[in-house]
JSON list of C-alpha atoms and ligand atoms in Angstrom, two decimals:
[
{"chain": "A", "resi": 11, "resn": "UNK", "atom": "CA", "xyz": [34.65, -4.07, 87.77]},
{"chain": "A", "resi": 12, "resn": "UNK", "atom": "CA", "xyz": [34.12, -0.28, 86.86]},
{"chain": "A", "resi": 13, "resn": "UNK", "atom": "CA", "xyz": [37.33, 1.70, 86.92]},
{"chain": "A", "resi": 14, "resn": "UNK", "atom": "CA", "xyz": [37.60, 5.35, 85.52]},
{"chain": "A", "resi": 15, "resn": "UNK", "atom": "CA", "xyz": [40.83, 6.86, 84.71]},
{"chain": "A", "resi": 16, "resn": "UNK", "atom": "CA", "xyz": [41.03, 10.38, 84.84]},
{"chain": "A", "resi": 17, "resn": "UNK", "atom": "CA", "xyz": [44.17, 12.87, 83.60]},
{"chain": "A", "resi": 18, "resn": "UNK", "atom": "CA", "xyz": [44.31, 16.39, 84.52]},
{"chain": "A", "resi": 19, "resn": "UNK", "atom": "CA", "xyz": [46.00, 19.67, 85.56]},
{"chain": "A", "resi": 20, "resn": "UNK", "atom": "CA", "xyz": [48.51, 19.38, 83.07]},
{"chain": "A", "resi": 21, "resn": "UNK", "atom": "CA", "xyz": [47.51, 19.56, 79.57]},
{"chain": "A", "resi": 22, "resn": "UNK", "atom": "CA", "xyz": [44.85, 17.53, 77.61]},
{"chain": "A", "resi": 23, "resn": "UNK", "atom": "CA", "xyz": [42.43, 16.38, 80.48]},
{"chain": "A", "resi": 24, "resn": "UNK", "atom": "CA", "xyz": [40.72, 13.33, 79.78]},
{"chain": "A", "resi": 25, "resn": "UNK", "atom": "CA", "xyz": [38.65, 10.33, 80.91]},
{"chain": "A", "resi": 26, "resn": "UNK", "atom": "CA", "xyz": [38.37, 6.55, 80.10]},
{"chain": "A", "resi": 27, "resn": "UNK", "atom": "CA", "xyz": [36.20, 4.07, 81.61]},
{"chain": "A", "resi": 28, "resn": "UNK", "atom": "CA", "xyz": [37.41, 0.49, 82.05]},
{"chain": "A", "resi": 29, "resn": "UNK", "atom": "CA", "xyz": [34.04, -2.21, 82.58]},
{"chain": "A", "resi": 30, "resn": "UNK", "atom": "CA", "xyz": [35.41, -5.76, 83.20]},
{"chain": "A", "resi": 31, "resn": "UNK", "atom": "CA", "xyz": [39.08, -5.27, 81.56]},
{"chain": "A", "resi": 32, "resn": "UNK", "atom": "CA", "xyz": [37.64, -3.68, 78.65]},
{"chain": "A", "resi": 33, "resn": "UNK", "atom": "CA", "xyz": [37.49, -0.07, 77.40]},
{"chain": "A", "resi": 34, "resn": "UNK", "atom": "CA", "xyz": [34.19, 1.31, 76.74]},
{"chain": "A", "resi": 35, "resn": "UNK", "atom": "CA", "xyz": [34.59, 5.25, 76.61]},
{"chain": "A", "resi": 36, "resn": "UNK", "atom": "CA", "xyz": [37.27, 7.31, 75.84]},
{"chain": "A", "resi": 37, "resn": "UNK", "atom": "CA", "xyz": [37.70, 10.78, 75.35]},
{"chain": "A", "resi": 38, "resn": "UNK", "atom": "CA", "xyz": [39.38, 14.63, 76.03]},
{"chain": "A", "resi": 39, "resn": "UNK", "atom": "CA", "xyz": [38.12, 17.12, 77.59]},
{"chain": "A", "resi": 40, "resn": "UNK", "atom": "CA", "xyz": [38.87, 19.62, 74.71]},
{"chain": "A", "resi": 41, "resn": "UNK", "atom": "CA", "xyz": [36.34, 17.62, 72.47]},
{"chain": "A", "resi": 42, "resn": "UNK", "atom": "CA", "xyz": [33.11, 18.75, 74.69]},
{"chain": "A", "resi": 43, "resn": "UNK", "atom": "CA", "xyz": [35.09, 22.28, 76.02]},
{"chain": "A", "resi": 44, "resn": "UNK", "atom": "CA", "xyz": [36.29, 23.66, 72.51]},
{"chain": "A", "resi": 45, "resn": "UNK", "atom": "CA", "xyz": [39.14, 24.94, 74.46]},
{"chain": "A", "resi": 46, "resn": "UNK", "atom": "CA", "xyz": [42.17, 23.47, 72.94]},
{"chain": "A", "resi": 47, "resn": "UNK", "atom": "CA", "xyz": [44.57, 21.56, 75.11]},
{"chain": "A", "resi": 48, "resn": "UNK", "atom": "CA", "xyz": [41.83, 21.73, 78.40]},
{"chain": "A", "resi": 49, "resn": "UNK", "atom": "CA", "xyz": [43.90, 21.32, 81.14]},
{"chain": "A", "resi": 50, "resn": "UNK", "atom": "CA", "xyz": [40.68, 21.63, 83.60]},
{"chain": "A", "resi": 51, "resn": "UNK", "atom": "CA", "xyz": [38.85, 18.78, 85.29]},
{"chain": "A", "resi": 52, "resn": "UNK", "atom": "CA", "xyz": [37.22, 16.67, 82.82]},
{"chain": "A", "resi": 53, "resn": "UNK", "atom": "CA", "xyz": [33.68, 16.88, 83.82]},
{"chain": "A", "resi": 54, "resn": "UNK", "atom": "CA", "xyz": [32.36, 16.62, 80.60]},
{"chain": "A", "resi": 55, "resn": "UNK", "atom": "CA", "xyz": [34.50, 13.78, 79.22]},
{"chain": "A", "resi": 56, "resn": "UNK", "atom": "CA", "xyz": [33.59, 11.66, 82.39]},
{"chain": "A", "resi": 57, "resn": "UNK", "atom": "CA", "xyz": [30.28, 12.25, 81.98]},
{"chain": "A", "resi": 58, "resn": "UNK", "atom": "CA", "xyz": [30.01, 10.92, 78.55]},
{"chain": "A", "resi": 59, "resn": "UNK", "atom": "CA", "xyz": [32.32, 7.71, 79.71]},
{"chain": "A", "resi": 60, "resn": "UNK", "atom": "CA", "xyz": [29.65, 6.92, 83.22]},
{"chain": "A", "resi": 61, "resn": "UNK", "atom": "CA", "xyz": [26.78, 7.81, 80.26]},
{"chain": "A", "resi": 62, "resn": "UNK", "atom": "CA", "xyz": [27.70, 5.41, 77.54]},
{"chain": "A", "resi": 63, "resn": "UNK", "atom": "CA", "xyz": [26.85, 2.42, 80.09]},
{"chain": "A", "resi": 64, "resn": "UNK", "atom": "CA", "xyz": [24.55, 4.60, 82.28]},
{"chain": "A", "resi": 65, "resn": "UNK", "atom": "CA", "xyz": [26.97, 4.56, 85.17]},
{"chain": "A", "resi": 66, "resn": "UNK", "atom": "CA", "xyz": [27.13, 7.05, 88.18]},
{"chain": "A", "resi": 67, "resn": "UNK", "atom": "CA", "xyz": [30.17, 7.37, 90.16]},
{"chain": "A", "resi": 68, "resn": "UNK", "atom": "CA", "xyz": [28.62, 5.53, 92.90]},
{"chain": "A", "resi": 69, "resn": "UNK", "atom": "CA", "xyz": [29.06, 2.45, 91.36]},
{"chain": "A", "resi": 70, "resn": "UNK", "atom": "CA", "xyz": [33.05, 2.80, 90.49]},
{"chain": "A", "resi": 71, "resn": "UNK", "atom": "CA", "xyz": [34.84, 0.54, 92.03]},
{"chain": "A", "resi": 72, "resn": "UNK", "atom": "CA", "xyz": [38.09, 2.65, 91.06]},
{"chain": "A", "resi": 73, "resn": "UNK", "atom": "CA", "xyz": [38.93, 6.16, 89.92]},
{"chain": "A", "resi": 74, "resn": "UNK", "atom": "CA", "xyz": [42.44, 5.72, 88.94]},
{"chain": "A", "resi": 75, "resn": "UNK", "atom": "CA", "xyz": [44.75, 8.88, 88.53]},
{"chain": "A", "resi": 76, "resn": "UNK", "atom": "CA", "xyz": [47.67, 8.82, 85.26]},
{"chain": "A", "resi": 77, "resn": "UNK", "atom": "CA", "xyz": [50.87, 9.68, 87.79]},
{"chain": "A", "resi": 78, "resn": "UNK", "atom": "CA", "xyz": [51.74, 10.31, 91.36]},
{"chain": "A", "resi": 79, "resn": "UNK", "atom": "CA", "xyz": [51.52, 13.86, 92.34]},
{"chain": "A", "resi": 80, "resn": "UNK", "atom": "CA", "xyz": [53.83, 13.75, 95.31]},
{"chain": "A", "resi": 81, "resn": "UNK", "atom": "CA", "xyz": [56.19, 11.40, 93.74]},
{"chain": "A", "resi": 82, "resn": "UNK", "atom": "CA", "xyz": [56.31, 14.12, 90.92]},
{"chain": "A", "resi": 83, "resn": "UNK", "atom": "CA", "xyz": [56.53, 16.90, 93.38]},
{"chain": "A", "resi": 84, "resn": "UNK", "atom": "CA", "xyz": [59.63, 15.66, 94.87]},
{"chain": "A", "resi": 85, "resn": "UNK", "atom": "CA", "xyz": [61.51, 15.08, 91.72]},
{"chain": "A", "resi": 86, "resn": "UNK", "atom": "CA", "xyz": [60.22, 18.68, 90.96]},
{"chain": "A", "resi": 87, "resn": "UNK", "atom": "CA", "xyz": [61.88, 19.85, 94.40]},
{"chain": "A", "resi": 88, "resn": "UNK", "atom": "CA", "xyz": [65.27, 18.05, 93.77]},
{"chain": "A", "resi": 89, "resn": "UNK", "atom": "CA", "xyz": [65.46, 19.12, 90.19]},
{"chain": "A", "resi": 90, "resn": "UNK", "atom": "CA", "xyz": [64.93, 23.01, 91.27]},
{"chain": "A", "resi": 91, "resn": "UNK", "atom": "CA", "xyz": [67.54, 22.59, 94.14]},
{"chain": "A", "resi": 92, "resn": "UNK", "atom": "CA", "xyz": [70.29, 20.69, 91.81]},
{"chain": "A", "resi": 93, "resn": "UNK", "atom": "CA", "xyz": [69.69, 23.42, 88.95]},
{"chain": "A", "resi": 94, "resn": "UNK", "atom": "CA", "xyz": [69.59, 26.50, 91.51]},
{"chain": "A", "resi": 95, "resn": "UNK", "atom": "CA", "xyz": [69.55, 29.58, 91.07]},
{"chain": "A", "resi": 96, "resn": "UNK", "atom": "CA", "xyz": [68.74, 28.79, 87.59]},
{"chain": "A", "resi": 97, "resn": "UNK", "atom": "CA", "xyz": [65.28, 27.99, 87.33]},
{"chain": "A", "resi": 98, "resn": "UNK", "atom": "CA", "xyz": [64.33, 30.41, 90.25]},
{"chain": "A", "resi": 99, "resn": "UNK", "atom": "CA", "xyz": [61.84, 32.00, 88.06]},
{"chain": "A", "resi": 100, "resn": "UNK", "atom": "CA", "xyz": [59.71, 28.72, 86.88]},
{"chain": "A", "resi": 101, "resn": "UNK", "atom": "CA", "xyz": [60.42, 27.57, 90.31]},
{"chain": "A", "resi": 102, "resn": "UNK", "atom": "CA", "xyz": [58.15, 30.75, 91.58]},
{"chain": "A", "resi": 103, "resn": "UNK", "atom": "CA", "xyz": [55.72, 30.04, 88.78]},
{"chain": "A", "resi": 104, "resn": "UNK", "atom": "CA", "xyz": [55.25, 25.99, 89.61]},
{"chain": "A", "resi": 105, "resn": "UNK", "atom": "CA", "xyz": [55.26, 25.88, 93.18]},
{"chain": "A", "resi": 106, "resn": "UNK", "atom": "CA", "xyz": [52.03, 27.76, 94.31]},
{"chain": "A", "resi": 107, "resn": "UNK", "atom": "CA", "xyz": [50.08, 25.79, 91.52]},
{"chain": "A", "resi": 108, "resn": "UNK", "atom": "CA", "xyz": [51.43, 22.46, 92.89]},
{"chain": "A", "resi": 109, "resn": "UNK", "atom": "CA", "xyz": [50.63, 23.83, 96.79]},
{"chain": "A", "resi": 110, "resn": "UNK", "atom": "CA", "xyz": [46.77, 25.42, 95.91]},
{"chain": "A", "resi": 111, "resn": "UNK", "atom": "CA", "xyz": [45.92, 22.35, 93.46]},
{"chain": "A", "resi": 112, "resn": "UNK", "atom": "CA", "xyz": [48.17, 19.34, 92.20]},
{"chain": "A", "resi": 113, "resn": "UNK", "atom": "CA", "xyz": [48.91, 18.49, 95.75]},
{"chain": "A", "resi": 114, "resn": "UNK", "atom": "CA", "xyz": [45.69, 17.65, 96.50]},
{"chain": "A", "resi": 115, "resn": "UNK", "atom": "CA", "xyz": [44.49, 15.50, 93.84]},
{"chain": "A", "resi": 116, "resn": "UNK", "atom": "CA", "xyz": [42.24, 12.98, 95.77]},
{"chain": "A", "resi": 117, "resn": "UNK", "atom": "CA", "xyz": [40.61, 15.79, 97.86]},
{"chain": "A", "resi": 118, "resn": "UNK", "atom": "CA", "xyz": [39.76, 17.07, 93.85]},
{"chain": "A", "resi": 119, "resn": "UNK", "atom": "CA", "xyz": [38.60, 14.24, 92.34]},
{"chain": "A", "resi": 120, "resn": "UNK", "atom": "CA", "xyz": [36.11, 13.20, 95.70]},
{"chain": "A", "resi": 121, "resn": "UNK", "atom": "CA", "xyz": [34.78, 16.59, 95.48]},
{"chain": "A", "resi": 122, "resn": "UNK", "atom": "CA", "xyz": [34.43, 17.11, 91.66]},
{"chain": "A", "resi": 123, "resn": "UNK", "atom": "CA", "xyz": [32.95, 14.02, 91.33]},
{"chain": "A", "resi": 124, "resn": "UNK", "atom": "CA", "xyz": [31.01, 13.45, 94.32]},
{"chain": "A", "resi": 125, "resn": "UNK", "atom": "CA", "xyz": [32.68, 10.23, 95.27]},
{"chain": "A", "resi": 126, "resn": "UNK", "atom": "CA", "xyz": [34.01, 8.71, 97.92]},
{"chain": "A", "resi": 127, "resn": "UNK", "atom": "CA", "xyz": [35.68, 5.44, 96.96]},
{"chain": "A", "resi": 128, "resn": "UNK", "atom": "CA", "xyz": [39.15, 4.12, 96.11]},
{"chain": "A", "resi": 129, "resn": "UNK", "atom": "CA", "xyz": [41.50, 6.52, 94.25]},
{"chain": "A", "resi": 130, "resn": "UNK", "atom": "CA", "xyz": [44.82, 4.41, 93.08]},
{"chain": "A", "resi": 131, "resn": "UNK", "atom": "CA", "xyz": [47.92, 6.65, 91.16]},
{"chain": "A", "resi": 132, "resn": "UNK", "atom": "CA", "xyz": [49.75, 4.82, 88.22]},
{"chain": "A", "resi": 133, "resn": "UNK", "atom": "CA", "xyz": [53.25, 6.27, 87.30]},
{"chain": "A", "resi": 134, "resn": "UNK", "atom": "CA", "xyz": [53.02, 8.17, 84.83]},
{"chain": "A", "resi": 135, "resn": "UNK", "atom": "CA", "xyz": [54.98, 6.73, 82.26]},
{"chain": "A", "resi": 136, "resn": "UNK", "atom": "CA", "xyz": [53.55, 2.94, 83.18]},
{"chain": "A", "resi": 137, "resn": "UNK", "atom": "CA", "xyz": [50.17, 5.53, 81.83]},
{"chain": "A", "resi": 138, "resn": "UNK", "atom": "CA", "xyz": [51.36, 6.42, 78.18]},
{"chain": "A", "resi": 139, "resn": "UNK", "atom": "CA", "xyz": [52.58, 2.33, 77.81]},
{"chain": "A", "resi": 140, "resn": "UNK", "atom": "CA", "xyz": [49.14, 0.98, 78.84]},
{"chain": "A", "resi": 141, "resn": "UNK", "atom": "CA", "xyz": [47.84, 3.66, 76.56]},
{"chain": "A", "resi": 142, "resn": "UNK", "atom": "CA", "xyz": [49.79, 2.06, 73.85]},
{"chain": "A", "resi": 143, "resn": "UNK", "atom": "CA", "xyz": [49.44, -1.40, 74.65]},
{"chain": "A", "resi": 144, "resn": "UNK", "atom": "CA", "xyz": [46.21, -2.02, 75.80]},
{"chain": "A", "resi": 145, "resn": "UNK", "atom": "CA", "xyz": [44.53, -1.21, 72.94]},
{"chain": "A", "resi": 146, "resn": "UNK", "atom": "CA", "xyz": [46.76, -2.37, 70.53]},
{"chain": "A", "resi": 147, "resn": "UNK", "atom": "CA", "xyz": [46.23, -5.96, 68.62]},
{"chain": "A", "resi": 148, "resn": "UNK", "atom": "CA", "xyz": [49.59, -7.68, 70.35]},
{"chain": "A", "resi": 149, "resn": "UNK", "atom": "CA", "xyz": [49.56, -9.98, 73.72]},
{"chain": "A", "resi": 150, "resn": "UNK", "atom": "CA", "xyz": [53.33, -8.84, 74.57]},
{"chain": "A", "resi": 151, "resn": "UNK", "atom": "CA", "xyz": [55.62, -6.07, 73.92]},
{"chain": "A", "resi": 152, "resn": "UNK", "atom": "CA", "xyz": [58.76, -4.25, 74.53]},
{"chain": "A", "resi": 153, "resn": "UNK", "atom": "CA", "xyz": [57.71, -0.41, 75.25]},
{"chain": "A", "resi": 154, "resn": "UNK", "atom": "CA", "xyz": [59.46, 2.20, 75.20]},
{"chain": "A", "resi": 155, "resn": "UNK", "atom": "CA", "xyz": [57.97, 6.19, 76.75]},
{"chain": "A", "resi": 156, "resn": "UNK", "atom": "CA", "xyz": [60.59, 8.77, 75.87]},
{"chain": "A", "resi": 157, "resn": "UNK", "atom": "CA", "xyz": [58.74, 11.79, 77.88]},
{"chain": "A", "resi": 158, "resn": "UNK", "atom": "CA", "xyz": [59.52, 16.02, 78.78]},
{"chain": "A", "resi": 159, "resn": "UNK", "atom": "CA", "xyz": [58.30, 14.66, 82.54]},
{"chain": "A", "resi": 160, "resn": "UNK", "atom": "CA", "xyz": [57.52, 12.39, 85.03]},
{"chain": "A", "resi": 161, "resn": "UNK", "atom": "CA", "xyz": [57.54, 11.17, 88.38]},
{"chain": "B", "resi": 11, "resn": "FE2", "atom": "FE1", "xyz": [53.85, 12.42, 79.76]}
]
């Protein structure tokens, strides 16, 4: 089983491939870009996780996103309105970035990658504990994400 896990569009874009439970590639975006903290796409990094085992998006069986945009996006909305007016100003910043382009991750990631198979979301903070845990040496573990945001 292929699965690619991308993160994006917030800061520190990055890719990891996943062949039969194990991780073969990982890496950021800012490593091939030189641009520190690349919040872009991460064309390059996926292309160096599909080349270390010669892969092409085709054969993914998954492309697996690191949190759930519109579970996000409401917590966004309820934050703004149980803070307002304060926040008005970041609220008029956020919004049209979530509307043109977080919004609309799947339609992104089929197009920028030319593929049409199954996209899954992970919360995000269930994404820094399997970042933690999976490749660390233990079998079990207590974990514990203390995080700015979130779904
Ligand atoms: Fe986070």
């Amino acid at each position: 089983m292929n699965i690619l896990g991308i993160s994006s569009f917030y800061h520190d874009s990055a890719a990891a491939l996943i062949v039969d439970g194990q991780i073969i590639a990982a890496a950021q975006e800012e490593r091939f870009s030189r641009k520190k903290h690349d919040h872009r796409f991460p064309h390059q990094a996926i292309e160096y996780c599909l080349s270390e085992v010669q892969l092409t998006p085709y054969q993914l069986d998954h492309v697996v996103f690191y949190d759930k945009p519109f579970v996000k996006f409401e917590r966004l909305l309820e934050t703004y309105l149980a803070y307002a007016p304060y926040g008005f100003r970041s609220f008029l910043q956020a919004i049209p970035l979530w509307i043109k382009e977080k919004l609309w991750i799947p339609d992104i990631i089929q197009k920028e990658l030319d593929y049409a198979g199954s996209i899954l979301f992970s919360d995000h903070h269930d994404s820094h504990a399997a970042s933690a845990f999976f490749p660390s040496p233990f079998s079990s573990a207590a974990i514990m994400t203390i995080d700015g945001v979130g779904e």
